[in-house]
């Protein structure tokens, strides 16, 4: 059967908003016109895609099954029009994990990936939402499960993590530390620990009993807070350029070395050619710089390595 892209687009926006008025506003059409498009699509498919009732709008089982391929259809149609008209937008990439400076890694490959338009997502959840809605084309940061259906990722870099602590800390003079040596210190976090998956997993794995949170006002402010208390410590990827903070020391972690995983994240079925170029540039740089070396006897990752391999829908 032949499907009308305008009807499918109407379905996708309504499924994402679960509100006919807001979806109509996004599409710049009347709510009546939107309802007609949905009704014609449901008639053609021979099934209801939405339930309308006193509790609002929700997807039927058929609607949930239809959503992912419907998004791919709309994206493919947009890509086809852009290819002919020459109006394709730059690859829109959001980064997160700002305290750990994700742009350090992305900047080393951006020149080979074509034109990029960079954004600054708040966290993984905000970036996955933007990807799902088609507001961006890719994300870059630390990915951890579960991910929404329709998204895929590729591991780009495994970066060793150092402990940062006050020069007054009882372990500050050590040339290296085991993570479990920090169990009696206070892990200082730049936000609620349940929203900071890596720090949360580290605390659980190595028996860190005491944790405390701060407000994220930037790396310099955060590290100043660490330096001011000899009982505190935090974690920073080893290659992160640290601001000059008096009374602060960075100490490597060993036996095992925690690794912070940076990944490229995208929506499956994305037709943007810049995505393939960016993925290829990341893979080439990872090979040159040996970014993906991992020894389970020596290193620690919060997730098993099998969860971090490329998934179905991977760019070429």
Coordinates of N, CA and C in Angstrom, one line a residue, residues 33-253:
X33 N -7.5 19.5 10.9 CA -6.7 18.9 9.8 C -5.8 17.8 10.3
X34 N -5.2 18.0 11.5 CA -4.4 16.9 12.0 C -5.3 15.6 12.3
X35 N -6.4 15.8 12.9 CA -7.3 14.7 13.2 C -7.7 13.9 11.9
X36 N -8.0 14.7 10.8 CA -8.3 14.1 9.6 C -7.2 13.2 9.0
X37 N -6.0 13.8 9.1 CA -4.8 13.0 8.6 C -4.6 11.7 9.4
X38 N -4.8 11.8 10.7 CA -4.6 10.6 11.5 C -5.8 9.6 11.1
X39 N -7.0 10.1 11.0 CA -8.1 9.2 10.7 C -7.9 8.5 9.3
X40 N -7.4 9.3 8.3 CA -7.2 8.6 7.0 C -6.1 7.6 7.1
X41 N -5.1 7.8 7.9 CA -4.0 6.9 8.0 C -4.5 5.6 8.7
X42 N -5.3 5.8 9.8 CA -5.8 4.6 10.5 C -6.8 3.8 9.6
X43 N -7.5 4.5 8.8 CA -8.4 3.8 7.8 C -7.6 3.0 6.8
X44 N -6.5 3.6 6.3 CA -5.7 2.9 5.3 C -5.0 1.7 6.0
X45 N -4.6 1.8 7.2 CA -3.9 0.7 7.9 C -4.9 -0.3 8.5
X46 N -6.1 0.1 8.6 CA -7.1 -0.8 9.1 C -7.0 -1.1 10.6
X47 N -6.5 -0.1 11.3 CA -6.4 -0.3 12.8 C -6.3 1.1 13.4
X48 N -6.7 1.2 14.7 CA -6.5 2.4 15.5 C -5.1 2.5 15.9
X49 N -4.5 3.7 15.9 CA -3.2 4.0 16.3 C -3.2 4.7 17.7
X50 N -4.3 5.4 18.0 CA -4.4 6.1 19.3 C -5.7 5.7 20.0
X51 N -5.6 5.8 21.3 CA -6.8 5.7 22.2 C -7.1 7.1 22.7
X52 N -8.3 7.6 22.5 CA -8.7 8.9 23.0 C -9.7 8.7 24.1
X53 N -9.5 9.3 25.3 CA -10.4 9.1 26.4 C -10.2 10.2 27.4
X54 N -10.9 10.0 28.6 CA -10.8 11.0 29.6 C -9.4 11.2 30.2
X55 N -8.5 10.2 30.0 CA -7.2 10.3 30.6 C -6.2 10.8 29.5
X56 N -6.7 11.3 28.4 CA -5.9 11.9 27.4 C -5.7 10.9 26.2
X57 N -4.6 11.2 25.5 CA -4.3 10.4 24.3 C -3.1 9.4 24.6
X58 N -3.3 8.2 24.1 CA -2.2 7.2 24.3 C -2.1 6.3 23.1
X59 N -1.0 5.8 22.8 CA -0.8 4.9 21.7 C -1.4 3.5 21.9
X60 N -2.0 2.9 20.9 CA -2.4 1.5 21.0 C -1.2 0.6 20.8
X61 N -1.3 -0.7 20.9 CA -0.2 -1.6 20.6 C 0.2 -1.4 19.2
X62 N -0.7 -1.3 18.3 CA -0.4 -1.1 16.8 C 0.4 0.2 16.7
X63 N 0.0 1.3 17.4 CA 0.6 2.6 17.3 C 2.1 2.5 17.8
X64 N 2.3 1.8 18.8 CA 3.7 1.6 19.4 C 4.5 0.9 18.4
X65 N 4.0 -0.1 17.7 CA 4.8 -0.9 16.7 C 5.1 0.0 15.5
X66 N 4.1 0.9 15.2 CA 4.2 1.7 13.9 C 5.2 2.8 14.1
X67 N 5.5 3.3 15.4 CA 6.2 4.5 15.6 C 7.6 4.5 15.1
X68 N 8.4 3.5 15.4 CA 9.8 3.5 15.0 C 9.9 3.5 13.4
X69 N 9.3 2.6 12.7 CA 9.4 2.7 11.2 C 8.8 4.0 10.7
X70 N 7.8 4.5 11.4 CA 7.2 5.8 10.9 C 8.2 6.9 11.0
X71 N 9.0 7.0 12.1 CA 10.0 8.0 12.2 C 11.1 7.8 11.1
X72 N 11.5 6.6 10.8 CA 12.4 6.3 9.8 C 11.9 6.8 8.4
X73 N 10.6 6.6 8.2 CA 10.0 7.0 6.9 C 10.1 8.5 6.8
X74 N 9.7 9.3 7.8 CA 9.8 10.7 7.8 C 11.2 11.2 7.6
X75 N 12.2 10.6 8.3 CA 13.6 11.0 8.1 C 14.1 10.7 6.7
X76 N 13.7 9.6 6.2 CA 14.1 9.3 4.8 C 13.5 10.2 3.8
X77 N 12.3 10.6 4.0 CA 11.6 11.6 3.1 C 12.3 12.9 3.2
X78 N 12.6 13.4 4.4 CA 13.3 14.7 4.5 C 14.7 14.6 3.9
X79 N 15.4 13.5 4.0 CA 16.7 13.3 3.5 C 16.7 13.3 1.9
X80 N 15.6 12.7 1.4 CA 15.5 12.7 -0.1 C 15.3 14.1 -0.6
X81 N 14.4 14.9 0.1 CA 14.2 16.3 -0.4 C 15.4 17.1 -0.3
X82 N 16.2 16.9 0.8 CA 17.4 17.7 1.0 C 18.4 17.4 0.0
X83 N 18.5 16.1 -0.4 CA 19.5 15.7 -1.4 C 19.3 16.4 -2.7
X84 N 18.0 16.6 -3.1 CA 17.7 17.2 -4.3 C 17.8 18.7 -4.3
X85 N 17.3 19.3 -3.2 CA 17.3 20.7 -3.0 C 18.6 21.3 -2.6
X86 N 19.5 20.5 -2.1 CA 20.8 21.0 -1.6 C 20.7 21.8 -0.3
X87 N 19.6 21.5 0.5 CA 19.4 22.3 1.7 C 19.7 21.4 2.9
X88 N 20.4 20.4 2.8 CA 20.7 19.5 3.9 C 21.4 20.3 5.0
X89 N 21.0 20.1 6.2 CA 21.6 20.9 7.3 C 22.9 20.2 7.8
X90 N 23.8 20.9 8.5 CA 25.0 20.3 9.0 C 24.6 19.2 10.0
X91 N 25.5 18.3 10.3 CA 25.3 17.2 11.3 C 25.2 17.9 12.6
X92 N 24.0 17.8 13.2 CA 23.8 18.4 14.5 C 24.1 17.4 15.7
X93 N 25.1 17.8 16.4 CA 25.7 16.9 17.5 C 25.6 17.6 18.8
X94 N 24.9 16.9 19.8 CA 24.9 17.4 21.2 C 25.9 16.6 22.0
X95 N 26.5 17.3 22.9 CA 27.5 16.6 23.8 C 26.9 16.7 25.3
X96 N 27.3 15.8 26.1 CA 27.0 15.9 27.5 C 28.1 15.4 28.3
X97 N 28.0 15.4 29.7 CA 29.2 15.1 30.5 C 30.1 16.3 30.5
X98 N 29.6 17.5 30.6 CA 30.4 18.7 30.4 C 31.6 18.9 31.4
X99 N 31.4 18.5 32.6 CA 32.5 18.6 33.6 C 33.7 17.8 33.1
X100 N 33.5 16.8 32.3 CA 34.6 15.9 31.9 C 35.0 16.3 30.4
X101 N 34.5 17.4 29.9 CA 35.0 18.0 28.7 C 35.0 17.1 27.5
X102 N 33.8 16.7 27.1 CA 33.7 15.8 25.9 C 34.2 16.4 24.6
X103 N 34.3 17.7 24.5 CA 34.8 18.3 23.3 C 36.3 18.0 23.1
X104 N 37.0 17.6 24.1 CA 38.4 17.3 23.9 C 38.6 16.1 22.9
X105 N 37.7 15.2 23.0 CA 37.7 14.0 22.1 C 37.1 14.4 20.8
X106 N 35.9 15.0 20.8 CA 35.2 15.3 19.5 C 36.0 16.2 18.7
X107 N 36.8 17.2 19.3 CA 37.5 18.1 18.5 C 38.6 17.5 17.7
X108 N 39.1 16.3 18.1 CA 40.2 15.6 17.4 C 39.7 14.9 16.1
X109 N 38.4 14.8 16.0 CA 37.9 14.1 14.8 C 36.9 15.0 14.0
X110 N 36.6 16.2 14.5 CA 35.5 17.0 13.9 C 35.9 17.4 12.5
X111 N 37.2 17.7 12.3 CA 37.7 18.3 11.0 C 37.5 17.3 9.8
X112 N 37.4 16.0 10.1 CA 37.3 15.0 9.1 C 35.8 14.5 8.9
X113 N 34.9 15.1 9.6 CA 33.5 14.7 9.7 C 32.6 15.6 8.9
X114 N 33.1 16.6 8.2 CA 32.2 17.5 7.5 C 31.8 18.6 8.4
X115 N 30.8 19.3 8.0 CA 30.3 20.5 8.8 C 29.4 19.9 10.0
X116 N 29.8 20.4 11.2 CA 29.0 20.0 12.4 C 28.4 21.3 13.0
X117 N 27.2 21.1 13.6 CA 26.6 22.1 14.4 C 26.5 21.5 15.8
X118 N 27.2 22.1 16.7 CA 27.4 21.6 18.1 C 26.4 22.2 19.0
X119 N 25.8 21.3 19.9 CA 24.9 21.7 20.9 C 25.5 21.3 22.3
X120 N 24.7 21.6 23.3 CA 25.2 21.2 24.7 C 24.0 20.7 25.5
X121 N 23.7 19.4 25.3 CA 22.7 18.8 26.1 C 23.0 18.7 27.5
X122 N 22.0 18.7 28.4 CA 22.2 18.7 29.8 C 22.8 17.4 30.3
X123 N 22.2 16.3 29.8 CA 22.6 14.9 30.2 C 22.1 13.9 29.2
X124 N 22.4 12.6 29.4 CA 22.0 11.6 28.5 C 20.5 11.6 28.2
X125 N 19.7 11.8 29.2 CA 18.3 11.8 29.0 C 17.8 12.9 28.0
X126 N 18.3 14.1 28.2 CA 17.9 15.2 27.3 C 18.4 15.0 25.9
X127 N 19.6 14.3 25.7 CA 20.1 14.1 24.4 C 19.3 13.0 23.7
X128 N 19.0 11.9 24.4 CA 18.2 10.8 23.8 C 16.8 11.4 23.4
X129 N 16.2 12.3 24.2 CA 14.9 12.9 23.9 C 15.1 13.7 22.6
X130 N 16.1 14.5 22.5 CA 16.3 15.3 21.3 C 16.6 14.4 20.0
X131 N 17.3 13.3 20.2 CA 17.5 12.4 19.1 C 16.1 11.7 18.7
X132 N 15.4 11.3 19.6 CA 14.1 10.6 19.4 C 13.2 11.5 18.6
X133 N 13.2 12.8 19.0 CA 12.3 13.8 18.4 C 12.8 14.3 17.0
X134 N 14.1 13.9 16.7 CA 14.6 14.4 15.4 C 15.2 15.8 15.5
X135 N 15.4 16.4 16.7 CA 15.9 17.7 16.9 C 17.5 17.7 16.6
X136 N 18.2 16.6 16.8 CA 19.6 16.5 16.5 C 19.8 15.2 15.8
X137 N 21.0 15.1 15.3 CA 21.4 13.9 14.5 C 22.3 12.9 15.2
X138 N 23.0 13.4 16.2 CA 23.9 12.5 16.9 C 24.2 13.1 18.3
X139 N 24.7 12.2 19.2 CA 25.1 12.7 20.5 C 26.5 12.1 20.8
X140 N 27.2 12.7 21.8 CA 28.5 12.2 22.2 C 28.7 12.4 23.7
X141 N 29.0 11.3 24.3 CA 29.2 11.4 25.8 C 29.2 9.9 26.3
X142 N 29.0 9.8 27.6 CA 29.0 8.4 28.2 C 27.6 7.8 28.1
X143 N 27.4 6.7 27.4 CA 26.2 6.0 27.2 C 26.1 4.9 28.2
X144 N 24.9 4.7 28.8 CA 24.6 3.6 29.7 C 23.2 3.1 29.5
X145 N 23.0 1.9 29.7 CA 21.6 1.3 29.5 C 20.7 1.8 30.7
X146 N 19.4 1.7 30.4 CA 18.7 1.4 29.2 C 18.6 2.6 28.2
X147 N 18.6 2.3 26.9 CA 18.4 3.4 25.9 C 17.0 3.2 25.3
X148 N 16.4 4.3 24.9 CA 15.1 4.2 24.3 C 15.2 3.4 23.0
X149 N 14.1 2.7 22.6 CA 14.1 2.0 21.4 C 14.4 2.9 20.2
X150 N 15.1 2.4 19.2 CA 15.4 3.2 18.0 C 16.7 4.0 18.1
X151 N 17.5 3.8 19.2 CA 18.8 4.5 19.3 C 19.9 3.4 19.3
X152 N 21.0 3.8 18.8 CA 22.2 2.9 18.8 C 23.4 3.7 19.1
X153 N 24.5 3.0 19.5 CA 25.7 3.7 19.9 C 26.9 2.9 19.5
X154 N 28.1 3.6 19.4 CA 29.3 3.0 19.1 C 30.4 3.6 20.1
X155 N 31.1 2.7 20.8 CA 32.2 3.1 21.7 C 33.3 3.7 20.9
X156 N 33.7 4.9 21.4 CA 34.8 5.7 20.7 C 36.1 5.7 21.5
X157 N 36.0 5.8 22.9 CA 37.2 6.0 23.7 C 36.9 5.5 25.1
X158 N 38.0 4.8 25.6 CA 38.0 4.4 27.0 C 39.1 5.2 27.7
X159 N 38.7 6.1 28.6 CA 39.7 7.0 29.2 C 40.0 6.7 30.6
X160 N 41.2 6.4 31.0 CA 41.5 6.2 32.4 C 41.1 7.4 33.3
X161 N 40.7 7.1 34.5 CA 40.2 8.1 35.4 C 41.2 8.2 36.6
X162 N 41.4 9.5 37.0 CA 42.2 9.8 38.2 C 41.4 10.2 39.3
X163 N 41.9 10.1 40.5 CA 41.3 10.7 41.7 C 41.9 12.1 41.9
X164 N 41.0 13.0 42.2 CA 41.4 14.4 42.6 C 41.1 14.6 44.0
X165 N 42.1 15.1 44.8 CA 41.8 15.3 46.2 C 42.7 16.5 46.7
X166 N 42.4 16.9 47.9 CA 43.1 17.9 48.6 C 44.6 17.5 48.9
X167 N 45.5 18.4 48.8 CA 46.9 18.1 49.2 C 46.9 17.8 50.7
X168 N 45.9 18.1 51.4 CA 45.8 17.8 52.8 C 45.3 16.4 53.1
X169 N 44.8 15.7 52.1 CA 44.2 14.4 52.2 C 45.3 13.4 52.7
X170 N 45.0 12.5 53.5 CA 46.0 11.6 54.1 C 46.7 10.7 53.0
X171 N 46.0 10.6 51.8 CA 46.6 9.8 50.8 C 47.2 10.6 49.6
X172 N 47.3 11.9 49.8 CA 47.7 12.8 48.7 C 49.1 12.6 48.2
X173 N 50.0 12.1 49.1 CA 51.4 11.9 48.7 C 51.6 10.6 48.0
X174 N 50.6 9.7 47.9 CA 50.8 8.4 47.2 C 51.0 8.6 45.7
X175 N 51.9 7.8 45.1 CA 52.1 8.0 43.6 C 50.9 7.4 42.8
X176 N 50.2 6.5 43.4 CA 49.0 5.9 42.8 C 48.1 5.3 43.9
X177 N 46.8 5.2 43.6 CA 45.9 4.6 44.6 C 45.0 3.5 44.0
X178 N 44.7 2.5 44.8 CA 43.7 1.6 44.5 C 42.3 2.3 44.8
X179 N 41.3 2.0 44.0 CA 40.0 2.7 44.3 C 39.5 2.3 45.7
X180 N 39.7 1.1 46.2 CA 39.2 0.8 47.5 C 39.9 1.5 48.7
X181 N 41.1 2.1 48.4 CA 41.7 2.9 49.4 C 41.0 4.1 49.8
X182 N 40.0 4.5 48.9 CA 39.3 5.7 49.1 C 37.9 5.5 49.8
X183 N 37.7 4.3 50.3 CA 36.4 3.9 50.8 C 36.0 4.7 52.1
X184 N 37.0 5.2 52.8 CA 36.7 6.0 54.0 C 36.7 7.5 53.7
X185 N 36.9 7.9 52.5 CA 36.8 9.3 52.1 C 35.4 9.6 51.6
X186 N 35.1 10.9 51.4 CA 33.8 11.3 50.9 C 33.9 11.6 49.4
X187 N 33.1 10.9 48.6 CA 33.0 11.1 47.2 C 32.2 12.4 47.0
X188 N 32.8 13.4 46.4 CA 32.2 14.7 46.1 C 31.7 14.7 44.7
X189 N 30.4 14.9 44.5 CA 29.7 14.8 43.2 C 29.1 16.1 42.8
X190 N 29.1 16.4 41.5 CA 28.6 17.7 41.1 C 27.1 17.6 40.8
X191 N 26.3 17.0 41.6 CA 24.9 16.8 41.4 C 24.4 15.5 42.1
X192 N 23.1 15.3 42.1 CA 22.6 14.1 42.7 C 23.2 12.8 42.2
X193 N 23.7 12.0 43.1 CA 24.4 10.8 42.6 C 23.6 9.8 41.8
X194 N 22.3 9.8 42.0 CA 21.5 8.9 41.2 C 21.3 9.4 39.8
X195 N 21.7 10.6 39.5 CA 21.7 11.1 38.1 C 23.1 11.0 37.5
X196 N 24.1 10.6 38.2 CA 25.5 10.5 37.7 C 25.9 9.1 37.8
X197 N 25.6 8.4 36.7 CA 25.7 6.9 36.7 C 27.1 6.4 36.9
X198 N 28.1 7.0 36.4 CA 29.5 6.6 36.5 C 29.9 6.7 38.0
X199 N 29.7 7.8 38.6 CA 30.1 8.0 40.0 C 29.3 7.1 40.9
X200 N 28.0 6.9 40.6 CA 27.2 6.0 41.4 C 27.7 4.6 41.3
X201 N 28.0 4.1 40.2 CA 28.5 2.7 40.0 C 29.9 2.6 40.7
X202 N 30.7 3.6 40.6 CA 32.0 3.5 41.3 C 31.9 3.4 42.8
X203 N 31.0 4.2 43.4 CA 30.8 4.1 44.8 C 30.3 2.8 45.2
X204 N 29.3 2.2 44.5 CA 28.8 0.9 44.8 C 29.9 -0.2 44.6
X205 N 30.7 -0.1 43.6 CA 31.6 -1.2 43.3 C 32.8 -1.2 44.3
X206 N 33.2 -0.1 44.8 CA 34.4 0.0 45.6 C 34.1 0.4 47.1
X207 N 32.8 0.3 47.4 CA 32.5 0.4 48.8 C 32.7 1.8 49.4
X208 N 32.4 2.8 48.6 CA 32.5 4.2 49.1 C 31.3 4.5 49.9
X209 N 31.5 4.6 51.2 CA 30.3 4.7 52.1 C 29.8 6.2 52.2
X210 N 30.7 7.1 52.0 CA 30.3 8.5 52.3 C 30.2 9.3 50.9
X211 N 29.1 9.9 50.6 CA 29.0 10.7 49.4 C 28.4 12.0 49.8
X212 N 28.7 13.0 49.0 CA 28.0 14.3 49.2 C 27.9 15.0 47.8
X213 N 27.0 15.9 47.7 CA 26.8 16.5 46.4 C 26.9 18.1 46.5
X214 N 27.3 18.6 45.3 CA 27.5 20.0 45.2 C 26.6 20.5 44.0
X215 N 26.6 21.8 43.7 CA 25.9 22.3 42.6 C 27.0 22.5 41.5
X216 N 26.7 22.1 40.2 CA 27.6 22.1 39.1 C 27.7 23.6 38.6
X217 N 28.8 24.3 39.1 CA 29.0 25.6 38.6 C 30.3 25.7 37.8
X218 N 30.7 24.6 37.2 CA 31.9 24.5 36.4 C 33.0 23.8 37.1
X219 N 34.0 23.3 36.3 CA 35.0 22.5 36.9 C 35.9 23.2 37.9
X220 N 36.3 24.5 37.7 CA 37.1 25.2 38.6 C 36.5 25.3 40.0
X221 N 35.2 25.7 40.0 CA 34.5 25.8 41.3 C 34.4 24.4 42.0
X222 N 34.0 23.4 41.2 CA 33.9 22.1 41.8 C 35.2 21.6 42.4
X223 N 36.3 21.7 41.7 CA 37.6 21.3 42.2 C 38.1 22.1 43.4
X224 N 37.7 23.4 43.4 CA 38.0 24.2 44.6 C 37.3 23.7 45.8
X225 N 36.1 23.2 45.7 CA 35.4 22.6 46.8 C 36.1 21.3 47.2
X226 N 36.6 20.5 46.3 CA 37.3 19.3 46.7 C 38.6 19.7 47.4
X227 N 39.3 20.7 46.9 CA 40.6 21.1 47.6 C 40.4 21.6 49.0
X228 N 39.2 22.2 49.2 CA 39.0 22.8 50.5 C 38.8 21.9 51.7
X229 N 38.5 20.6 51.4 CA 38.2 19.6 52.4 C 39.2 18.4 52.3
X230 N 40.0 18.2 53.3 CA 41.0 17.0 53.1 C 40.3 15.7 53.2
X231 N 39.0 15.6 53.5 CA 38.3 14.3 53.5 C 37.6 14.0 52.2
X232 N 37.7 14.9 51.2 CA 36.9 14.7 50.0 C 37.8 14.2 48.9
X233 N 37.2 13.6 47.9 CA 37.8 13.3 46.6 C 36.8 13.2 45.5
X234 N 37.2 13.3 44.3 CA 36.3 13.0 43.2 C 37.1 12.4 42.1
X235 N 36.4 12.2 40.9 CA 37.0 11.5 39.8 C 37.0 12.3 38.6
X236 N 38.1 12.4 37.8 CA 38.2 13.1 36.6 C 38.9 12.3 35.6
X237 N 38.5 12.2 34.3 CA 39.3 11.5 33.3 C 40.7 12.1 33.2
X238 N 41.7 11.2 33.0 CA 43.1 11.6 33.1 C 43.5 12.7 32.2
X239 N 42.9 12.8 31.0 CA 43.4 13.7 30.0 C 42.6 15.1 30.1
X240 N 41.7 15.2 31.1 CA 41.0 16.4 31.2 C 41.9 17.5 31.7
X241 N 42.0 18.6 31.0 CA 42.9 19.7 31.5 C 42.3 20.4 32.7
X242 N 43.0 20.3 33.8 CA 42.5 20.8 35.1 C 42.9 22.3 35.2
X243 N 42.0 23.1 35.8 CA 42.3 24.5 36.1 C 43.3 24.5 37.2
X244 N 44.0 25.6 37.3 CA 45.0 25.8 38.4 C 44.2 26.1 39.7
X245 N 44.1 25.1 40.5 CA 43.4 25.2 41.8 C 44.4 25.0 42.9
X246 N 44.6 25.9 43.8 CA 45.6 25.7 44.9 C 45.1 24.6 45.8
X247 N 46.1 23.8 46.2 CA 45.8 22.7 47.2 C 45.1 21.5 46.6
X248 N 45.2 21.3 45.3 CA 44.6 20.2 44.6 C 45.7 19.2 44.1
X249 N 45.4 17.9 44.2 CA 46.3 17.0 43.6 C 45.6 15.9 42.8
X250 N 46.1 15.5 41.7 CA 45.5 14.4 40.9 C 46.4 13.2 41.0
X251 N 45.8 12.0 41.3 CA 46.5 10.8 41.6 C 45.9 9.7 40.7
X252 N 46.8 9.0 39.9 CA 46.2 7.9 39.1 C 45.6 6.8 40.0
X253 N 44.6 6.1 39.4 CA 44.0 4.9 40.1 C 44.4 3.7 39.3

